[in-house]
XYZ file of C-alpha atoms in Angstrom:
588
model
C -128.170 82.394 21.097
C -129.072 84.289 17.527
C -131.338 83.761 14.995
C -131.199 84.374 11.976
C -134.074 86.725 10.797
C -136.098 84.538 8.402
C -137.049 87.734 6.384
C -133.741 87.401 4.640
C -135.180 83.926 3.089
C -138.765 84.809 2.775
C -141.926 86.992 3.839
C -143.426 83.840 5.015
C -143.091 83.084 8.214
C -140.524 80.457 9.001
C -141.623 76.450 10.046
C -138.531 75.098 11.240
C -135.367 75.952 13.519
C -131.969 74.433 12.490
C -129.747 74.426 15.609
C -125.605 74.849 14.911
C -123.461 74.611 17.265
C -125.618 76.606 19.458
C -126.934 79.107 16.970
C -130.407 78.719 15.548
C -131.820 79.529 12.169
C -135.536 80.091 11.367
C -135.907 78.559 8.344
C -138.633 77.313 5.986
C -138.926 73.228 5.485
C -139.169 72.841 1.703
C -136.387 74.823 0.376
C -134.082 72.857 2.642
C -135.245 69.510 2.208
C -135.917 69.960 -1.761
C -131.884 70.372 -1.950
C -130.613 68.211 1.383
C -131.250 64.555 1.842
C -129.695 64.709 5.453
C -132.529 67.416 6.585
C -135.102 65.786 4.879
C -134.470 62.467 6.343
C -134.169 64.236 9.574
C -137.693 65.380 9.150
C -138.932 62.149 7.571
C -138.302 60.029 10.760
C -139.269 62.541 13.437
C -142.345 60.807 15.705
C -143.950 63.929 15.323
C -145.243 65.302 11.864
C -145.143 68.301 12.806
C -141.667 68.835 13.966
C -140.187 72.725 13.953
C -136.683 72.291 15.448
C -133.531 70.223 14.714
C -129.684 69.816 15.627
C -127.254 69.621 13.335
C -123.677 68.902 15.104
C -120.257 68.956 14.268
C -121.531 70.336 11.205
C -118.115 70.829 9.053
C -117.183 75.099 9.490
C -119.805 75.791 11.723
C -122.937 78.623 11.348
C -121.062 80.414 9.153
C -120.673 77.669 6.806
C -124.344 76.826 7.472
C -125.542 80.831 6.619
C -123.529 79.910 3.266
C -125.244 76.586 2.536
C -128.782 78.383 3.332
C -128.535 80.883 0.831
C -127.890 78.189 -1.536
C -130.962 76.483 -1.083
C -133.169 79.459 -1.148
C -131.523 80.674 -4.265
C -129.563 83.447 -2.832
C -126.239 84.907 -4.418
C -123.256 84.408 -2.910
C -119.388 84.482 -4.141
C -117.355 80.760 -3.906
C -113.933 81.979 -3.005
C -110.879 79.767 -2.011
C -111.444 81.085 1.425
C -115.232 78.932 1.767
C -114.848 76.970 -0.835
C -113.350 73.389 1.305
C -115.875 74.269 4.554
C -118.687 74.444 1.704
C -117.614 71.039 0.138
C -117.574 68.996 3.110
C -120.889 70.742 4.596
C -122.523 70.113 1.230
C -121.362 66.162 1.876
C -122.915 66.359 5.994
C -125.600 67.588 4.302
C -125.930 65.421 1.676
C -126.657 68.090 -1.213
C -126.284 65.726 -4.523
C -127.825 66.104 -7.877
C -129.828 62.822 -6.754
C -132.392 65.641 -5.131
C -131.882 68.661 -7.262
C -129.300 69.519 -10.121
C -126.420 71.343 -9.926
C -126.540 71.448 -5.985
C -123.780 72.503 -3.749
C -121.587 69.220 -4.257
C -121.603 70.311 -7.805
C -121.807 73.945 -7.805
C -118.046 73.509 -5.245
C -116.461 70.956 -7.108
C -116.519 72.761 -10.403
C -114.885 75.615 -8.230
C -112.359 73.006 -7.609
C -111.298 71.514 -11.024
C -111.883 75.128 -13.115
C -110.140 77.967 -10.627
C -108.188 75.957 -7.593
C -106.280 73.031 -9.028
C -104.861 74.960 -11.872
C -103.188 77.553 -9.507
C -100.027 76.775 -7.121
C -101.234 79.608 -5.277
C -105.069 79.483 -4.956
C -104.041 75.135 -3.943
C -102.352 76.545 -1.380
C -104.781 78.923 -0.482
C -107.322 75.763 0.300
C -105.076 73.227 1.506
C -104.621 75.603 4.589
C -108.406 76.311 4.971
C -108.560 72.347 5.430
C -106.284 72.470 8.646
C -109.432 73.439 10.512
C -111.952 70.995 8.946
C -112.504 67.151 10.569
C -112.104 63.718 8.921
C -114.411 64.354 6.169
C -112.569 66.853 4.248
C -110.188 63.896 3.737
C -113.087 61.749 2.987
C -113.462 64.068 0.243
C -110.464 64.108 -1.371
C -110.164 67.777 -0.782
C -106.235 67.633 0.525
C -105.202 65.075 -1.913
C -106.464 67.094 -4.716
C -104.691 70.491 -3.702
C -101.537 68.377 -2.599
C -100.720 67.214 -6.210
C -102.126 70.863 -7.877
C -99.398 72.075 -5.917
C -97.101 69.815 -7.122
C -97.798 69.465 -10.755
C -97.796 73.148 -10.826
C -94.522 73.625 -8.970
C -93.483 71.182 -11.783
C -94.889 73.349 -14.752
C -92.980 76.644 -13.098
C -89.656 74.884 -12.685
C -89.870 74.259 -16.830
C -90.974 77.947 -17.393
C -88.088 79.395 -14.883
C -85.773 77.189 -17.073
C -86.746 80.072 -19.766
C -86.993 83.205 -17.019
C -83.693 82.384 -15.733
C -81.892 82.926 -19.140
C -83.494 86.107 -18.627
C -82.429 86.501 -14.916
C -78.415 85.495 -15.819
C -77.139 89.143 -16.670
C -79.422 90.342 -13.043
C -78.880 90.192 -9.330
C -78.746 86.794 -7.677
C -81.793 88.021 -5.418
C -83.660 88.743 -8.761
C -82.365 84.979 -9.936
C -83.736 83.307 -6.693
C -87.012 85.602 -7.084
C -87.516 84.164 -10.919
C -86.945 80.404 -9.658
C -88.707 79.799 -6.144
C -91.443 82.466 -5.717
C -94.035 79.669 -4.674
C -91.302 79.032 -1.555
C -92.812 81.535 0.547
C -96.278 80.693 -0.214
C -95.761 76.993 1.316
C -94.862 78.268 4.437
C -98.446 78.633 5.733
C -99.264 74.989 5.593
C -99.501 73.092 8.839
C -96.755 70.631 8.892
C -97.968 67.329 8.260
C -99.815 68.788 4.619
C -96.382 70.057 3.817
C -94.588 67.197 4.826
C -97.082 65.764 1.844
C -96.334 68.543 -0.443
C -93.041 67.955 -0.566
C -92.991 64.524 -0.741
C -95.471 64.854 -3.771
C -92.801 67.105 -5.349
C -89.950 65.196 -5.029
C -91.843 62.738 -6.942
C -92.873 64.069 -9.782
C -89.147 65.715 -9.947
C -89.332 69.081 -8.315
C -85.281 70.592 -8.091
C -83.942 69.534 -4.823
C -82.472 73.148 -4.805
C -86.024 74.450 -4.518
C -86.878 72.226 -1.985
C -84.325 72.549 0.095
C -85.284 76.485 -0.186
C -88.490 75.650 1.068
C -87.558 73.828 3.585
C -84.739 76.715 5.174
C -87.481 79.232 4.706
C -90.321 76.941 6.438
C -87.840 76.503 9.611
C -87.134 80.079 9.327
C -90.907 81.108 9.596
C -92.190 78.379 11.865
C -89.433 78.063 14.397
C -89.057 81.996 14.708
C -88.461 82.852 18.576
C -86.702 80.078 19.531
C -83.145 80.054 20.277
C -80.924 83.534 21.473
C -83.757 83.226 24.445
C -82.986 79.630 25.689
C -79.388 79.840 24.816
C -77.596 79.631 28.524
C -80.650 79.900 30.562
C -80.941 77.171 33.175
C -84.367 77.960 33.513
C -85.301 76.799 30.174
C -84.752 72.571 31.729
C -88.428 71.777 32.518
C -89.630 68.220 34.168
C -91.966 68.375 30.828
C -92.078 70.502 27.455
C -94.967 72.301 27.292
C -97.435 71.660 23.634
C -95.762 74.680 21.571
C -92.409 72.955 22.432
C -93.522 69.237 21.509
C -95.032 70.788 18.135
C -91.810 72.647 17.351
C -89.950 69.620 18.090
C -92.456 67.843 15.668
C -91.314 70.216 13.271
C -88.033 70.002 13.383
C -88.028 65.910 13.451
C -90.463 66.610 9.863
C -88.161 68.918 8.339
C -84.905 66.795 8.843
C -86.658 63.614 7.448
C -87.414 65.691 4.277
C -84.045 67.100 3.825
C -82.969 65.869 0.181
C -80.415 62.313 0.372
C -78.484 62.614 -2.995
C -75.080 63.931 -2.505
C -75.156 66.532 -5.099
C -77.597 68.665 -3.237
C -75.573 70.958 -0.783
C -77.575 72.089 2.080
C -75.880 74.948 3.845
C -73.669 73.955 6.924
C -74.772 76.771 8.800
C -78.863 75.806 8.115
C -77.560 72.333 9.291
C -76.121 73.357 12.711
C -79.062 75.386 13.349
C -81.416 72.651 13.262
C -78.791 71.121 14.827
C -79.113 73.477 17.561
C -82.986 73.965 17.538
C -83.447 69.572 17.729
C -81.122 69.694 20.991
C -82.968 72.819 22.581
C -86.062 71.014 21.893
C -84.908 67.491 22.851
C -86.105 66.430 19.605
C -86.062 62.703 18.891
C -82.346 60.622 18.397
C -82.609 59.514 15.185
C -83.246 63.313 14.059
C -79.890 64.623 15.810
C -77.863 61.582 14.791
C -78.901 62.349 11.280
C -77.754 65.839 11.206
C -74.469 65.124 13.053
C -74.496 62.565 10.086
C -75.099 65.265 7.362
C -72.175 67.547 9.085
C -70.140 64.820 9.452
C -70.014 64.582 5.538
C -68.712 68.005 5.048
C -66.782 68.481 8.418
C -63.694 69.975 6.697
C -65.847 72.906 5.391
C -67.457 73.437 9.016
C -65.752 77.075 11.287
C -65.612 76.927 14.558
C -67.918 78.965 15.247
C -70.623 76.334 14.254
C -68.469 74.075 16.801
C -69.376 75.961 19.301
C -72.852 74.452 20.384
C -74.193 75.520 23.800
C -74.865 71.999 26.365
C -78.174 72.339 27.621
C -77.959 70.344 30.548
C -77.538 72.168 33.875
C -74.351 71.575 35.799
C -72.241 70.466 32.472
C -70.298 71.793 30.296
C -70.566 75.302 28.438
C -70.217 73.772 25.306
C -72.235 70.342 24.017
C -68.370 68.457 23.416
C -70.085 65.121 23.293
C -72.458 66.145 19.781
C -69.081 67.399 18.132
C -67.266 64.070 19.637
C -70.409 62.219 17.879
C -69.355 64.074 14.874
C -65.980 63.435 15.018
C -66.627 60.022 14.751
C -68.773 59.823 11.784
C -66.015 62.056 9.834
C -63.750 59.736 10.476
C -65.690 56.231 9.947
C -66.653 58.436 6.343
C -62.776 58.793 5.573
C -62.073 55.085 6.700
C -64.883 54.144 3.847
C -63.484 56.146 1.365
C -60.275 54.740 1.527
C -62.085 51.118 1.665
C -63.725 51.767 -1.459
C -60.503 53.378 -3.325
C -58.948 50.581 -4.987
C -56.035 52.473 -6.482
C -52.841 54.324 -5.208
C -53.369 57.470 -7.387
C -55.440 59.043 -4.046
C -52.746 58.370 -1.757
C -50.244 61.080 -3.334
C -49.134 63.831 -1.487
C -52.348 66.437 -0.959
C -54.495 63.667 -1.610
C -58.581 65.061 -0.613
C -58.707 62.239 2.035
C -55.728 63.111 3.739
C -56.193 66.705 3.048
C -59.619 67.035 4.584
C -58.224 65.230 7.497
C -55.613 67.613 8.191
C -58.243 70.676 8.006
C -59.904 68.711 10.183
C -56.621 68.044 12.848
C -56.268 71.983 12.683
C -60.119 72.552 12.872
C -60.236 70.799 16.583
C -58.023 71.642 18.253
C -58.775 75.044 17.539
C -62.177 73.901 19.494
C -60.296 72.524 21.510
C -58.303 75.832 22.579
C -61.823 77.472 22.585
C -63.375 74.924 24.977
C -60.189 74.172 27.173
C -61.013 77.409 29.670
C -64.338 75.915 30.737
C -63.993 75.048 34.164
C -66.846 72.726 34.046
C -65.444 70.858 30.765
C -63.855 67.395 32.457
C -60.581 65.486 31.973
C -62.459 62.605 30.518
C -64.230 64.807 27.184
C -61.031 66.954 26.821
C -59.071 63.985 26.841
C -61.269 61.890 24.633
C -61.547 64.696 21.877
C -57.388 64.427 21.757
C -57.451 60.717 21.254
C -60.135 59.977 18.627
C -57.731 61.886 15.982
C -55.261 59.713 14.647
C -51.857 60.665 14.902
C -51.353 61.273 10.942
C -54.101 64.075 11.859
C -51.752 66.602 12.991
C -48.144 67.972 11.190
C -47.866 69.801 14.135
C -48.946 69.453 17.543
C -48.612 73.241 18.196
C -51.951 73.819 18.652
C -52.730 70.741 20.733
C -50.335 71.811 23.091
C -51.407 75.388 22.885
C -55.211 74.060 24.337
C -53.726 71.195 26.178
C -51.676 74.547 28.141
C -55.036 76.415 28.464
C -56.619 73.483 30.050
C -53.775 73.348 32.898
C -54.185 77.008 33.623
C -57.453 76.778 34.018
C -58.175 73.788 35.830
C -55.244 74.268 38.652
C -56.524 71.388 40.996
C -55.437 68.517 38.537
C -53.560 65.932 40.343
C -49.413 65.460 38.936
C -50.799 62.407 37.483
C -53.709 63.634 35.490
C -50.909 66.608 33.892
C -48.770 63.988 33.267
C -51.349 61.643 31.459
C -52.556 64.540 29.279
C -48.805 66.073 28.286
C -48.274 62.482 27.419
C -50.460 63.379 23.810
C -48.156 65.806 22.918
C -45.927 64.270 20.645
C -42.395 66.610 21.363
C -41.478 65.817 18.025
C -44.306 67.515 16.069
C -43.375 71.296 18.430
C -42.008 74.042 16.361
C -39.513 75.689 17.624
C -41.372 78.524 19.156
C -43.689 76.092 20.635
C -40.049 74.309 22.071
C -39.137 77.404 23.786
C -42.156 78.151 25.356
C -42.653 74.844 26.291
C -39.393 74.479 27.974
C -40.067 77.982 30.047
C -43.591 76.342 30.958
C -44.024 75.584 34.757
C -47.613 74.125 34.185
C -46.247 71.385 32.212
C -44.271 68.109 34.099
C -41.059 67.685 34.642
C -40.762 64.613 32.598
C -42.448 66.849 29.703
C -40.080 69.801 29.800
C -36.941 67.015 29.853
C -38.331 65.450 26.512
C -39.060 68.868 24.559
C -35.492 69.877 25.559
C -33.817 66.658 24.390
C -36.012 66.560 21.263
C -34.643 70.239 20.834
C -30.569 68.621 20.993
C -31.951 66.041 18.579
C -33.086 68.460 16.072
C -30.224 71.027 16.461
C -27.678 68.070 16.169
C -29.311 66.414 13.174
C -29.223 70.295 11.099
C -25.786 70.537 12.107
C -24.505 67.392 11.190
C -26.871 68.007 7.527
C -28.752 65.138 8.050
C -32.290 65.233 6.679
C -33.539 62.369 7.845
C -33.051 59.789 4.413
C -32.154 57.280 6.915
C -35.686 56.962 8.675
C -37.493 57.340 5.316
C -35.707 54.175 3.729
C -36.233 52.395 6.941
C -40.266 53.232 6.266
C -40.207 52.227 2.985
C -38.068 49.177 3.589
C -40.646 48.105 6.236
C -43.556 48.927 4.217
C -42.421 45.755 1.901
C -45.556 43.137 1.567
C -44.721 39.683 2.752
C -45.961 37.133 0.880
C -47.330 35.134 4.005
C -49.828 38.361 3.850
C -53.246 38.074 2.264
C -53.276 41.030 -0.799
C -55.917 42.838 1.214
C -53.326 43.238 4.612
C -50.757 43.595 1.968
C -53.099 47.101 0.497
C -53.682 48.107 4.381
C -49.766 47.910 5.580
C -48.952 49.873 2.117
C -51.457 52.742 2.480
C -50.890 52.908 6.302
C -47.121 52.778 5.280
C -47.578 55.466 2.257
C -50.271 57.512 4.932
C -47.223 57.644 7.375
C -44.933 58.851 4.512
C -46.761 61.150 3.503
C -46.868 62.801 7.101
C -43.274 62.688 7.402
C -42.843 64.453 4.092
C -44.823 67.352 5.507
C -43.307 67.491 8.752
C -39.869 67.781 6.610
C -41.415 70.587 5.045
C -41.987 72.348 8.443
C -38.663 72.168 9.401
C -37.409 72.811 6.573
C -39.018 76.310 6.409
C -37.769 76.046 10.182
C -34.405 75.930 9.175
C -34.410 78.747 6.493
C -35.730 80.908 8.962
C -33.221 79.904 11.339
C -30.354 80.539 8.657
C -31.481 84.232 8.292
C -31.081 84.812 11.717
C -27.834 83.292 12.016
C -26.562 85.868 9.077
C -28.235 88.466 11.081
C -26.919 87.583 13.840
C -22.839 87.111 12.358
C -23.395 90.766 11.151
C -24.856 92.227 14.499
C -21.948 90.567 16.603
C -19.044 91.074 14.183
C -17.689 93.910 16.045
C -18.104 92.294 19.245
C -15.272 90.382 21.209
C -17.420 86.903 20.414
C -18.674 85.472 17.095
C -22.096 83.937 16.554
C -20.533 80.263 16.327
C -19.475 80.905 19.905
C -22.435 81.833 21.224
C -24.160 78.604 19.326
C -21.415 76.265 20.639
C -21.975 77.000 24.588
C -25.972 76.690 23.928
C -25.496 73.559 22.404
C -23.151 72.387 24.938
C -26.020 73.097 27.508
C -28.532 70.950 25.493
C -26.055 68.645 25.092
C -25.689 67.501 28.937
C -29.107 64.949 28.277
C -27.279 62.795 26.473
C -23.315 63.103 26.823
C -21.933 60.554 29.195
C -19.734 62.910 31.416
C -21.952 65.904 30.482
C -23.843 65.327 34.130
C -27.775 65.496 34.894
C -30.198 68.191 34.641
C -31.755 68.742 37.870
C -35.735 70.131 38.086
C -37.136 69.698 41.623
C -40.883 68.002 41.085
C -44.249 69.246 40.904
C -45.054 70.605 44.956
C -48.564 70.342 46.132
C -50.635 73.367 45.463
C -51.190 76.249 47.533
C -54.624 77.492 48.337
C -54.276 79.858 44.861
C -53.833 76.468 42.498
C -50.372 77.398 41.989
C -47.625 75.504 41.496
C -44.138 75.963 43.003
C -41.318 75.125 41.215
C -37.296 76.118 42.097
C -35.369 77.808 39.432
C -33.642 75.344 36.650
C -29.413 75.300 37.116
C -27.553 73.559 34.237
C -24.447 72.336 35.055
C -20.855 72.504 32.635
C-alpha cells in the first residue's frame, strides 16, 4: 500500500485518508470537500465526527486518475491532455465536482477541453474515444463516446470536401500520393475497439462519408486487427478445438462486425481478393452463417471476375476434403440464381444477342470451374457425390466445349482407381461427346480409364463429324429445326411464350459458337491436309487414300455390313487400381 506524501498538498499535517483501489492518500478535509459533493457527503453522514479514512471504489481510472483530481482541488498545475482528459471527466462526475460547490470545477475545467481542442480534431476524437475503451458505464453516461463518435465523423466529412481540392493537386502524382491526400484518417481508426468503430462508421455513412473511404478503412482495420491469423492454421489439423478459445471468439466478432459494415450499393467495388480473405478468416474462425453466406453472396455477384486461385479455399474439417468444394458449390448457386434474375428482369431481346454480358459471364464462368475442377479432381479425399454435384449445377449452355470437363473428369479416374464400372460410367455420362475437340477425340478414344460405352460414342461422334465436313454440310438443317420449334403457340401464356424464345435463342446462341469451334477446327484441318498432299506426293499413295481407309474404319459403327467393333469390358482391378483392358482390333 502507498501513500501519498501529504507535503505535496500542504505543510499541515493531513486529517483524512482517501482509500483507491487499495492505495491511500493523506489528504486534508476542506480542500476536498469545498470542490466534491460525493466526499463531502461521505463525511457528512459518517456516525463519527471525527472520521479520518474513507473508500472510494470503482472510482473511474483508478489512483492515477485520483492523484489528477487531487491536485485540482488543492490548486495544483497540471496539463489536460487527450490522454486524461475522458478518465478526468467521468471521475469529476463519481465525484461529483459541479459548479453547484465551487466554479469552474473539474466538470467544467474537462468539458471545455472537450468542445475547444477534442471535437474539432479527427485525430485528437480518436485519440479519446480509445482512452474510453477502459472506462465503465459512466463514461457513456456522460456522453463522452457519443461526442467523439460524431467529431470523427463530421470531421471525416469536412476532409472529404477539402481532398476534393488536394486531389486536383494529387492527379499529375503517384497513386500512393493520391490515396495518401484522400484517406489519411484510415489508419488512425484502426486503434478503436470494435464495437466504437462499428459506430464510427455507421455515423459516417450517415452524414455521407465516400464508401471508397470506408471500405479503405475497413480492409486496413481487418488488416491490422486480424494480423496472425491464417498461413498458421491453414492445413493444420490441430487447429479443430472442442471450443475456441476468447482471442478466437473476439476475432470472429470482428470479422462478423466488419462484414455487416461492408458498403450495399452496387457501385462500390470491394476487392475480390479482400472478399475471399474474410471469406477465409470467417470459416477459420467458424464465424456466424449469416456472415459467410453474405460474402459467398458478395462473390457470387462478381464470380466471372474471381481466379482460381481465390477458388481454392482450404476445408477445415479433419478427414474431408483438401479444398472447402461445398462454399464454392454455395457460390455457384447464388451466381447462377443472380443470372436467372437478370434475365427475369430484362424485358427486351436486345441482351440476348450473340456475346450478350449474361451469357458471356456465364461462359467465363463454365471455363472458370472446371478449371477448379481439374485443380480439385486429384484429391483423394474429394468424393463422387461433390465432384459430381459441381458438374451438374452448370447448365449445359455453360460450356462450348466440354474439353476441360473431361480433362478433370480424366484426372478424377486416375486418381481415384477404386471407383466401381458403374460410378465411371455415371460420371463419363456428363461429357457431352459432341462438345470434344478433336484433340480431346483422340485422346479420348486412346483412354483406357474411360468406359467402353464412352470410347464407342466419342468414336462415332468422330464419323459423324468427319462425314458431315465431307459431305459440306454445316449444319443449316438443325438450326431451322431450332428456330422452327422455337415458334410460340398461341395456347401459351406471353410469359411461357418469352421463356421458350430466350431458352430457344440461349440454345442458338450456343450452337452458333460451337459452329465457330469447328469451324476453326476445320481450317486447321485443311492446312494439314495441303501439308500433308505435298509431303506424300512423291510417295506411291496420295493423301485421299490414306483419308479413305481411316474413314472406312470409323465407318464400321454405323454401316450395315461394315461389322462390330469389339472392346472386351472393364476387368476388376488388380491390387495396383489398374485396369486391364485387351488391345482394340477393327475389322474390314
Amino acid at each position: 500500500m502507498s501513500v501519498l506524501p501529504y507535503s505535496i498538498f500542504s505543510d499541515v499535517a493531513g486529517d483524512i485518508t482517501i482509500v483507491v483501489d487499495g492505495e491511500s492518500f493523506l489528504l486534508h478535509k476542506f480542500p476536498l470537500v469545498s470542490r466534491s459533493g460525493k466526499i463531502r457527503k461521505m463525511v457528512a453522514d459518517a456516525k463519527d465526527s471525527n472520521i479520518s479514512k474513507l473508500e472510494l471504489c470503482n472510482l473511474p481510472g483508478g489512483p492515477h486518475t485520483f492523484e489528477l483530481a487531487m491536485k485540482f482541488c488543492y490548486g495544483m498545475n497540471f496539463e489536460i491532455t487527450t490522454a486524461n482528459v475522458a478518465h478526468l471527466r467521468c471521475a469529476a462526475e463519481y465525484l461529483e465536482m459541479t459548479e453547484d460547490y465551487r466554479e469552474e470545477n473539474l466538470i467544467a475545467r474537462t468539458e471545455t477541453y472537450l468542445n475547444e481542442f477534442v471535437v474539432h480534431s479527427l485525430e485528437r476524437s480518436v485519440e479519446v474515444l480509445a482512452t474510453c475503451e477502459l472506462l465503465p458505464p459512466i463514461a457513456e453516461e456522460v456522453g463522452i463516446p457519443n461526442r467523439c463518435i460524431e467529431a470523427i465523423a463530421i470531421n471525416a466529412c469536412k476532409e472529404q470536401l477539402v481532398s476534393g481540392l488536394s486531389h486536383l493537386d494529387c492527379n499529375s502524382e503517384s497513386t500512393e500520393l493520391k490515396s495518401s491526400c484522400l484517406e489519411w484518417w484510415v489508419e488512425d481508426l484502426s486503434v478503436l475497439r470494435i464495437d466504437y468503430y462499428q459506430r464510427v462508421i455507421c455515423a459516417m455513412r450517415s452524414v455521407g462519408v465516400r464508401l471508397d473511404s470506408i471500405v479503405a478503412s475497413l480492409m486496413h482495420y481487418a488488416q491490422i486487427s486480424l494480423k496472425g491469423i491464417g498461413k498458421s492454421q491453414i492445413w493444420n489439423p490441430a487447429r479443430m478445438k472442442s471450443s475456441p478459445n476468447m482471442e478466437e471468439n473476439d476475432q470472429s466478432i470482428i470479422v462478423e462486425t466488419l462484414v455487416s459494415l461492408m458498403p450495399t450499393d452496387k457501385s462500390s467495388s470491394i476487392p475480390l481478393n479482400f472478399l475471399f480473405g474474410m471469406l477465409r478468416m470467417a470459416i477459420m474462425l467458424d464465424a456466424a452463417i449469416a456472415c459467410r453466406l453474405e460474402l459467398e453472396r458478395r462473390i457470387a455477384f462478381r464470380l466471372e471476375m474471381v481466379s482460381l486461385d481465390d477458388l481454392l479455399i482450404p476445408s477445415v474439417r479433419s478427414g474431408d476434403s483438401l479444398f472447402d468444394v461445398d462454399t464454392v458449390h454455395r457460390i455457384l448457386v447464388n451466381f447462377l440464381q443472380r443470372v436467372e434474375e437478370e434475365e427475369n428482369e430484362d424485358c427486351g431481346y436486345e441482351s440476348e444477342g450473340i456475346g450478350s454480358p449474361g451469357h458471356g459471364s456465364l461462359l467465363k464462368v463454365g471455363r472458370l470451374i472446371d478449371s477448379y475442377l481439374a485443380e480439385t479432381a486429384p484429391d483423394p479425399y474429394l468424393s463422387l457425390q461433390k465432384f459430381t454435384a459441381m458438374i451438374e449445377i452448370l447448365p449445359d449452355y455453360a460450356r462450348v466445349i466440354d474439353d476441360g470437363l473431361y480433362r478433370a473428369i480424366d484426372i478424377y479416374l486416375k486418381a481415384h482407381p477404386l471407383l466401381s464400372e458403374h460410378e465411371c460410367k455415371k460420371l463419363c455420362k456428363l461429357i457431352d461427346c459432341q462438345k470434344l475437340s478433336q484433340e480431346a477425340c483422340n485422346h479420348a478414344a486412346q483412354n483406357d480409364r474411360l468406359p467402353v460405352q464412352m470410347t464407342v460414342q466419342v468414336l462415332y461422334s468422330e464419323q459423324l463429324r468427319l462425314k458431315n465436313a465431307l459431305s459440306g454440310s454445316s449444319g443449316d438443317g438443325f438450326l431451322s429445326q431450332r428456330i422452327s420449334s422455337g415458334i410460340p403457340s398461341a395456347a401459351m401464356s406471353p410469359r411461357d411464350n418469352y421463356a421458350s424464345l430466350r431458352r430457344e435463342n440461349r440454345e442458338l446462341k450456343l450452337e452458333i459458337s460451337r459452329m465457330r469451334v469447328r469451324l476453326s477446327e476445320l481450317e486447321k484441318e485443311q492446312m494439314y491436309m495441303k501439308q500433308g498432299m505435298i509431303d506424300k506426293s512423291g510417295n506411291g499413295k496420295t493423301f485421299f487414300t490414306s483419308l479413305s481407309k481411316g474413314i472406312g474404319r470409323i465407318g464400321i459403327f454405323s454401316g450395315p455390313g461394315g461389322g462390330r467393333h469389339q472392346k472386351s469390358g472393364r476387368k476388376p482391378r488388380g491390387p495396383e487400381g489398374k485396369t486391364g483392358r485387351s488391345r482394340r482390333h477393327s475389322m474390314s
